[in-house]
Every structure is written in structure tokens, then in C-alpha cells.
Amino acid sequence: MKTKTLLELVTLSSSLYFLAKDTHFIDRLNEFSEKGKDNLNKMASDSEVDENGEELEFMDKIIQKTSQVREELEHKIEDAVVQFYKKVNIAHLDEIKALNEKVDKADKAIALLEARLNHIEAKE
């Protein structure tokens, strides 16, 4: 009987833990949605004008903000890609330098072996 009660308590506590975790997640979603509503209301209340001096409609404002966000995102992605390629290029350059050093050492070793072989052939 004690095992059954203990098992039920563990099950209940894990269920309560997951409920609390879900509640925290829902609270975070509510917080984000409130921030989003505030930002939308602020954007809708701000008056912006186009190149002709006419006030933009709400959908035009959304389109304008979307294009601004897209441009910022493209710029950030471009920066990240450039940094990545620089790192990759540096890695390749380091590998090429290391391989060139190995080739130089091998050439020196071959030259030394040829000199020894010529020396041995000269003795005979």
C-alpha cells in the first residue's frame, strides 16, 4: 500500500511540475503578446508620411516596417556569413601553410638522403 501511495505522489508531483512549467510558458507568451500589442498600437498611432507628404495608412506602415526588418535581417545574416567565411578561409590558409612546411621538410630530408646516397656511391 505504501508503494502505491508513493507512486501516486511522484506522479502527482511530476504533473504539478509540468503544469507549473506550462503556466510559466503561457505567462511568457502573454507578456510577448502584450508587448506586441503595445508596439502595434504605437506604430498605428504614429503618423508617418510618404515621399509625397501624405500620411501612410496602417497597412502601408506595416509594409514599411516589414521591409525595414527584412533589410536589417539581411544585413545581420550577411555579417554572420562574412565572419564565417573569414574563419573558414583562415583555417584553410593555416592548413595550406602547414602542408607547405611539411613539403619543405620533406624536400630537405630527400636532399639529405640523396647526398648520403651519393657519398656512399662515391666510396664504392
Short mmCIF file of N, CA and C in Angstrom, two decimals:
data_model
loop_
_atom_site.label_atom_id
_atom_site.label_comp_id
_atom_site.label_asym_id
_atom_site.label_seq_id
_atom_site.Cartn_x
_atom_site.Cartn_y
_atom_site.Cartn_z
N MET A 1 0.82 -1.19 0.00
CA MET A 1 0.00 0.00 0.00
C MET A 1 0.87 1.25 0.00
N LYS A 2 2.00 1.23 0.71
CA LYS A 2 2.87 2.40 0.76
C LYS A 2 3.49 2.68 -0.61
N THR A 3 3.83 1.65 -1.33
CA THR A 3 4.43 1.81 -2.65
C THR A 3 3.45 2.49 -3.60
N LYS A 4 2.19 2.07 -3.53
CA LYS A 4 1.17 2.67 -4.39
C LYS A 4 1.00 4.14 -4.06
N THR A 5 0.97 4.49 -2.79
CA THR A 5 0.82 5.88 -2.37
C THR A 5 2.03 6.70 -2.80
N LEU A 6 3.22 6.16 -2.64
CA LEU A 6 4.44 6.85 -3.05
C LEU A 6 4.45 7.09 -4.55
N LEU A 7 4.05 6.08 -5.30
CA LEU A 7 3.98 6.20 -6.75
C LEU A 7 2.96 7.27 -7.17
N GLU A 8 1.82 7.30 -6.49
CA GLU A 8 0.81 8.31 -6.79
C GLU A 8 1.33 9.72 -6.47
N LEU A 9 2.07 9.87 -5.38
CA LEU A 9 2.64 11.17 -5.02
C LEU A 9 3.67 11.63 -6.04
N VAL A 10 4.52 10.71 -6.50
CA VAL A 10 5.51 11.06 -7.51
C VAL A 10 4.82 11.48 -8.81
N THR A 11 3.80 10.74 -9.20
CA THR A 11 3.04 11.08 -10.41
C THR A 11 2.38 12.43 -10.27
N LEU A 12 1.78 12.68 -9.12
CA LEU A 12 1.11 13.96 -8.88
C LEU A 12 2.11 15.11 -8.88
N SER A 13 3.27 14.91 -8.25
CA SER A 13 4.26 15.99 -8.22
C SER A 13 4.82 16.28 -9.61
N SER A 14 5.04 15.24 -10.41
CA SER A 14 5.53 15.49 -11.78
C SER A 14 4.47 16.19 -12.62
N SER A 15 3.21 15.84 -12.40
CA SER A 15 2.12 16.52 -13.13
C SER A 15 2.05 17.98 -12.73
N LEU A 16 2.20 18.25 -11.44
CA LEU A 16 2.18 19.64 -10.97
C LEU A 16 3.37 20.42 -11.53
N TYR A 17 4.51 19.76 -11.62
CA TYR A 17 5.70 20.41 -12.18
C TYR A 17 5.46 20.81 -13.63
N PHE A 18 4.91 19.89 -14.43
CA PHE A 18 4.66 20.20 -15.83
C PHE A 18 3.59 21.27 -15.99
N LEU A 19 2.58 21.26 -15.11
CA LEU A 19 1.56 22.31 -15.15
C LEU A 19 2.18 23.67 -14.83
N ALA A 20 3.04 23.71 -13.84
CA ALA A 20 3.70 24.97 -13.48
C ALA A 20 4.58 25.45 -14.63
N LYS A 21 5.26 24.52 -15.27
CA LYS A 21 6.12 24.86 -16.40
C LYS A 21 5.27 25.41 -17.55
N ASP A 22 4.13 24.77 -17.83
CA ASP A 22 3.23 25.26 -18.87
C ASP A 22 2.68 26.63 -18.52
N THR A 23 2.38 26.85 -17.25
CA THR A 23 1.87 28.15 -16.82
C THR A 23 2.92 29.23 -17.04
N HIS A 24 4.18 28.92 -16.73
CA HIS A 24 5.26 29.87 -16.95
C HIS A 24 5.38 30.18 -18.44
N PHE A 25 5.27 29.16 -19.28
CA PHE A 25 5.33 29.36 -20.73
C PHE A 25 4.18 30.23 -21.21
N ILE A 26 2.99 29.98 -20.71
CA ILE A 26 1.82 30.77 -21.09
C ILE A 26 1.99 32.22 -20.63
N ASP A 27 2.53 32.41 -19.43
CA ASP A 27 2.78 33.77 -18.95
C ASP A 27 3.76 34.50 -19.87
N ARG A 28 4.80 33.82 -20.31
CA ARG A 28 5.77 34.44 -21.22
C ARG A 28 5.10 34.80 -22.55
N LEU A 29 4.24 33.91 -23.06
CA LEU A 29 3.51 34.21 -24.29
C LEU A 29 2.61 35.43 -24.12
N ASN A 30 1.93 35.50 -22.99
CA ASN A 30 1.07 36.66 -22.73
C ASN A 30 1.90 37.94 -22.67
N GLU A 31 3.06 37.86 -22.05
CA GLU A 31 3.94 39.03 -21.96
C GLU A 31 4.37 39.49 -23.35
N PHE A 32 4.76 38.52 -24.20
CA PHE A 32 5.17 38.87 -25.56
C PHE A 32 4.00 39.44 -26.36
N SER A 33 2.81 38.87 -26.18
CA SER A 33 1.66 39.39 -26.94
C SER A 33 1.30 40.79 -26.49
N GLU A 34 1.43 41.08 -25.19
CA GLU A 34 1.15 42.44 -24.71
C GLU A 34 2.15 43.43 -25.29
N LYS A 35 3.44 43.03 -25.32
CA LYS A 35 4.45 43.90 -25.92
C LYS A 35 4.15 44.13 -27.39
N GLY A 36 3.74 43.07 -28.07
CA GLY A 36 3.39 43.18 -29.48
C GLY A 36 2.22 44.11 -29.70
N LYS A 37 1.19 43.99 -28.84
CA LYS A 37 0.04 44.89 -28.95
C LYS A 37 0.45 46.33 -28.73
N ASP A 38 1.27 46.54 -27.71
CA ASP A 38 1.73 47.92 -27.43
C ASP A 38 2.50 48.49 -28.61
N ASN A 39 3.39 47.66 -29.18
CA ASN A 39 4.16 48.14 -30.34
C ASN A 39 3.27 48.41 -31.53
N LEU A 40 2.27 47.55 -31.76
CA LEU A 40 1.35 47.79 -32.87
C LEU A 40 0.53 49.06 -32.65
N ASN A 41 0.05 49.24 -31.43
CA ASN A 41 -0.72 50.44 -31.13
C ASN A 41 0.13 51.69 -31.30
N LYS A 42 1.39 51.61 -30.86
CA LYS A 42 2.28 52.76 -31.01
C LYS A 42 2.54 53.05 -32.48
N MET A 43 2.77 51.99 -33.25
CA MET A 43 3.03 52.17 -34.67
C MET A 43 1.79 52.74 -35.37
N ALA A 44 0.60 52.27 -34.98
CA ALA A 44 -0.63 52.76 -35.61
C ALA A 44 -0.89 54.21 -35.25
N SER A 45 -0.53 54.61 -34.05
CA SER A 45 -0.81 55.99 -33.62
C SER A 45 0.21 56.99 -34.16
N ASP A 46 1.43 56.52 -34.46
CA ASP A 46 2.44 57.42 -35.03
C ASP A 46 2.04 57.80 -36.44
N SER A 47 2.26 59.04 -36.76
CA SER A 47 1.94 59.46 -38.13
C SER A 47 3.24 59.51 -38.93
N GLU A 48 3.22 58.80 -40.04
CA GLU A 48 4.37 58.79 -40.93
C GLU A 48 3.89 59.24 -42.30
N VAL A 49 4.75 59.93 -42.99
CA VAL A 49 4.37 60.44 -44.31
C VAL A 49 5.24 59.80 -45.37
N ASP A 50 4.67 59.68 -46.58
CA ASP A 50 5.44 59.13 -47.69
C ASP A 50 6.20 60.24 -48.40
N GLU A 51 6.80 59.89 -49.54
CA GLU A 51 7.62 60.88 -50.24
C GLU A 51 6.79 62.04 -50.80
N ASN A 52 5.46 61.87 -50.91
CA ASN A 52 4.59 62.94 -51.41
C ASN A 52 4.06 63.81 -50.28
N GLY A 53 4.37 63.47 -49.06
CA GLY A 53 3.91 64.25 -47.92
C GLY A 53 2.56 63.81 -47.39
N GLU A 54 2.01 62.71 -47.93
CA GLU A 54 0.72 62.20 -47.47
C GLU A 54 0.94 61.20 -46.36
N GLU A 55 -0.02 61.17 -45.43
CA GLU A 55 0.10 60.24 -44.30
C GLU A 55 -0.14 58.82 -44.78
N LEU A 56 0.69 57.90 -44.28
CA LEU A 56 0.58 56.49 -44.67
C LEU A 56 -0.58 55.82 -43.95
N GLU A 57 -1.20 54.86 -44.64
CA GLU A 57 -2.24 54.06 -44.00
C GLU A 57 -1.57 52.99 -43.14
N PHE A 58 -2.38 52.35 -42.31
CA PHE A 58 -1.85 51.37 -41.37
C PHE A 58 -1.13 50.23 -42.10
N MET A 59 -1.72 49.71 -43.16
CA MET A 59 -1.10 48.60 -43.90
C MET A 59 0.21 49.05 -44.54
N ASP A 60 0.24 50.30 -45.02
CA ASP A 60 1.48 50.82 -45.59
C ASP A 60 2.57 50.92 -44.53
N LYS A 61 2.16 51.29 -43.32
CA LYS A 61 3.13 51.35 -42.22
C LYS A 61 3.68 49.96 -41.93
N ILE A 62 2.79 48.97 -41.92
CA ILE A 62 3.22 47.59 -41.65
C ILE A 62 4.18 47.13 -42.73
N ILE A 63 3.85 47.43 -43.99
CA ILE A 63 4.72 47.03 -45.10
C ILE A 63 6.08 47.71 -44.98
N GLN A 64 6.08 48.98 -44.61
CA GLN A 64 7.33 49.73 -44.46
C GLN A 64 8.18 49.13 -43.33
N LYS A 65 7.54 48.86 -42.19
CA LYS A 65 8.28 48.27 -41.06
C LYS A 65 8.81 46.88 -41.42
N THR A 66 8.01 46.12 -42.15
CA THR A 66 8.44 44.78 -42.56
C THR A 66 9.67 44.84 -43.45
N SER A 67 9.65 45.79 -44.39
CA SER A 67 10.81 45.92 -45.27
C SER A 67 12.04 46.38 -44.50
N GLN A 68 11.85 47.23 -43.49
CA GLN A 68 12.98 47.66 -42.66
C GLN A 68 13.56 46.48 -41.88
N VAL A 69 12.68 45.67 -41.32
CA VAL A 69 13.13 44.50 -40.57
C VAL A 69 13.84 43.52 -41.49
N ARG A 70 13.31 43.34 -42.71
CA ARG A 70 13.93 42.43 -43.67
C ARG A 70 15.33 42.90 -44.03
N GLU A 71 15.49 44.21 -44.25
CA GLU A 71 16.81 44.75 -44.58
C GLU A 71 17.79 44.57 -43.43
N GLU A 72 17.33 44.81 -42.20
CA GLU A 72 18.19 44.61 -41.04
C GLU A 72 18.59 43.15 -40.91
N LEU A 73 17.64 42.26 -41.12
CA LEU A 73 17.92 40.83 -41.02
C LEU A 73 18.91 40.40 -42.10
N GLU A 74 18.74 40.87 -43.32
CA GLU A 74 19.68 40.55 -44.39
C GLU A 74 21.08 41.05 -44.06
N HIS A 75 21.15 42.25 -43.47
CA HIS A 75 22.46 42.81 -43.10
C HIS A 75 23.12 41.95 -42.03
N LYS A 76 22.35 41.55 -41.03
CA LYS A 76 22.91 40.71 -39.96
C LYS A 76 23.35 39.36 -40.50
N ILE A 77 22.55 38.77 -41.39
CA ILE A 77 22.91 37.48 -41.98
C ILE A 77 24.18 37.62 -42.80
N GLU A 78 24.27 38.71 -43.56
CA GLU A 78 25.46 38.95 -44.38
C GLU A 78 26.70 39.07 -43.50
N ASP A 79 26.59 39.80 -42.40
CA ASP A 79 27.72 39.94 -41.48
C ASP A 79 28.14 38.59 -40.92
N ALA A 80 27.14 37.78 -40.54
CA ALA A 80 27.44 36.46 -39.97
C ALA A 80 28.13 35.57 -41.00
N VAL A 81 27.65 35.62 -42.25
CA VAL A 81 28.25 34.80 -43.30
C VAL A 81 29.68 35.25 -43.58
N VAL A 82 29.91 36.56 -43.61
CA VAL A 82 31.25 37.08 -43.86
C VAL A 82 32.21 36.62 -42.75
N GLN A 83 31.76 36.72 -41.51
CA GLN A 83 32.61 36.27 -40.39
C GLN A 83 32.90 34.78 -40.50
N PHE A 84 31.88 33.99 -40.86
CA PHE A 84 32.07 32.55 -41.00
C PHE A 84 33.10 32.24 -42.09
N TYR A 85 32.95 32.88 -43.25
CA TYR A 85 33.89 32.62 -44.34
C TYR A 85 35.30 33.07 -43.99
N LYS A 86 35.42 34.16 -43.24
CA LYS A 86 36.75 34.58 -42.82
C LYS A 86 37.38 33.51 -41.94
N LYS A 87 36.60 32.96 -41.02
CA LYS A 87 37.13 31.91 -40.14
C LYS A 87 37.51 30.68 -40.95
N VAL A 88 36.66 30.29 -41.89
CA VAL A 88 36.93 29.11 -42.71
C VAL A 88 38.16 29.36 -43.57
N ASN A 89 38.25 30.53 -44.15
CA ASN A 89 39.39 30.87 -45.00
C ASN A 89 40.68 30.85 -44.19
N ILE A 90 40.65 31.39 -42.99
CA ILE A 90 41.83 31.37 -42.13
C ILE A 90 42.22 29.93 -41.81
N ALA A 91 41.23 29.08 -41.56
CA ALA A 91 41.53 27.68 -41.27
C ALA A 91 42.20 27.03 -42.46
N HIS A 92 41.68 27.31 -43.67
CA HIS A 92 42.28 26.72 -44.86
C HIS A 92 43.70 27.26 -45.08
N LEU A 93 43.89 28.54 -44.87
CA LEU A 93 45.22 29.12 -45.03
C LEU A 93 46.20 28.50 -44.05
N ASP A 94 45.78 28.28 -42.82
CA ASP A 94 46.65 27.65 -41.83
C ASP A 94 47.01 26.23 -42.26
N GLU A 95 46.02 25.50 -42.79
CA GLU A 95 46.30 24.14 -43.24
C GLU A 95 47.27 24.15 -44.42
N ILE A 96 47.08 25.09 -45.34
CA ILE A 96 47.97 25.18 -46.50
C ILE A 96 49.38 25.51 -46.05
N LYS A 97 49.54 26.44 -45.12
CA LYS A 97 50.87 26.78 -44.60
C LYS A 97 51.53 25.57 -43.95
N ALA A 98 50.74 24.83 -43.17
CA ALA A 98 51.29 23.65 -42.50
C ALA A 98 51.74 22.61 -43.53
N LEU A 99 50.93 22.42 -44.57
CA LEU A 99 51.30 21.46 -45.60
C LEU A 99 52.54 21.91 -46.36
N ASN A 100 52.65 23.20 -46.64
CA ASN A 100 53.85 23.72 -47.31
C ASN A 100 55.09 23.51 -46.46
N GLU A 101 54.97 23.70 -45.16
CA GLU A 101 56.10 23.46 -44.26
C GLU A 101 56.50 21.99 -44.28
N LYS A 102 55.50 21.10 -44.31
CA LYS A 102 55.81 19.67 -44.38
C LYS A 102 56.51 19.33 -45.68
N VAL A 103 56.07 19.92 -46.78
CA VAL A 103 56.71 19.67 -48.07
C VAL A 103 58.15 20.15 -48.03
N ASP A 104 58.39 21.33 -47.46
CA ASP A 104 59.75 21.85 -47.36
C ASP A 104 60.63 20.91 -46.53
N LYS A 105 60.11 20.43 -45.41
CA LYS A 105 60.87 19.50 -44.58
C LYS A 105 61.16 18.21 -45.34
N ALA A 106 60.16 17.73 -46.09
CA ALA A 106 60.35 16.51 -46.86
C ALA A 106 61.40 16.72 -47.95
N ASP A 107 61.37 17.87 -48.60
CA ASP A 107 62.39 18.18 -49.62
C ASP A 107 63.79 18.19 -49.01
N LYS A 108 63.92 18.79 -47.84
CA LYS A 108 65.22 18.82 -47.17
C LYS A 108 65.69 17.41 -46.82
N ALA A 109 64.74 16.60 -46.33
CA ALA A 109 65.09 15.22 -45.96
C ALA A 109 65.50 14.43 -47.20
N ILE A 110 64.79 14.64 -48.31
CA ILE A 110 65.14 13.95 -49.56
C ILE A 110 66.52 14.38 -50.04
N ALA A 111 66.78 15.68 -49.97
CA ALA A 111 68.10 16.19 -50.39
C ALA A 111 69.20 15.59 -49.53
N LEU A 112 68.97 15.49 -48.22
CA LEU A 112 69.96 14.90 -47.33
C LEU A 112 70.18 13.43 -47.66
N LEU A 113 69.10 12.70 -47.93
CA LEU A 113 69.22 11.28 -48.29
C LEU A 113 69.96 11.12 -49.61
N GLU A 114 69.69 11.97 -50.59
CA GLU A 114 70.40 11.90 -51.86
C GLU A 114 71.89 12.17 -51.66
N ALA A 115 72.21 13.13 -50.80
CA ALA A 115 73.62 13.44 -50.54
C ALA A 115 74.30 12.24 -49.89
N ARG A 116 73.63 11.61 -48.94
CA ARG A 116 74.22 10.43 -48.30
C ARG A 116 74.40 9.29 -49.31
N LEU A 117 73.41 9.12 -50.17
CA LEU A 117 73.49 8.06 -51.18
C LEU A 117 74.64 8.33 -52.14
N ASN A 118 74.79 9.57 -52.55
CA ASN A 118 75.90 9.93 -53.43
C ASN A 118 77.24 9.71 -52.73
N HIS A 119 77.30 10.03 -51.46
CA HIS A 119 78.52 9.83 -50.68
C HIS A 119 78.87 8.33 -50.60
N ILE A 120 77.85 7.51 -50.36
CA ILE A 120 78.07 6.05 -50.27
C ILE A 120 78.49 5.51 -51.63
N GLU A 121 77.87 5.97 -52.70
CA GLU A 121 78.24 5.50 -54.05
C GLU A 121 79.66 5.95 -54.40
N ALA A 122 80.05 7.12 -53.93
CA ALA A 122 81.40 7.61 -54.23
C ALA A 122 82.46 6.77 -53.52
N LYS A 123 82.15 6.23 -52.35
CA LYS A 123 83.10 5.39 -51.62
C LYS A 123 83.34 4.08 -52.31
N GLU A 124 82.35 3.56 -53.00
CA GLU A 124 82.47 2.24 -53.62
C GLU A 124 83.25 2.29 -54.83
#
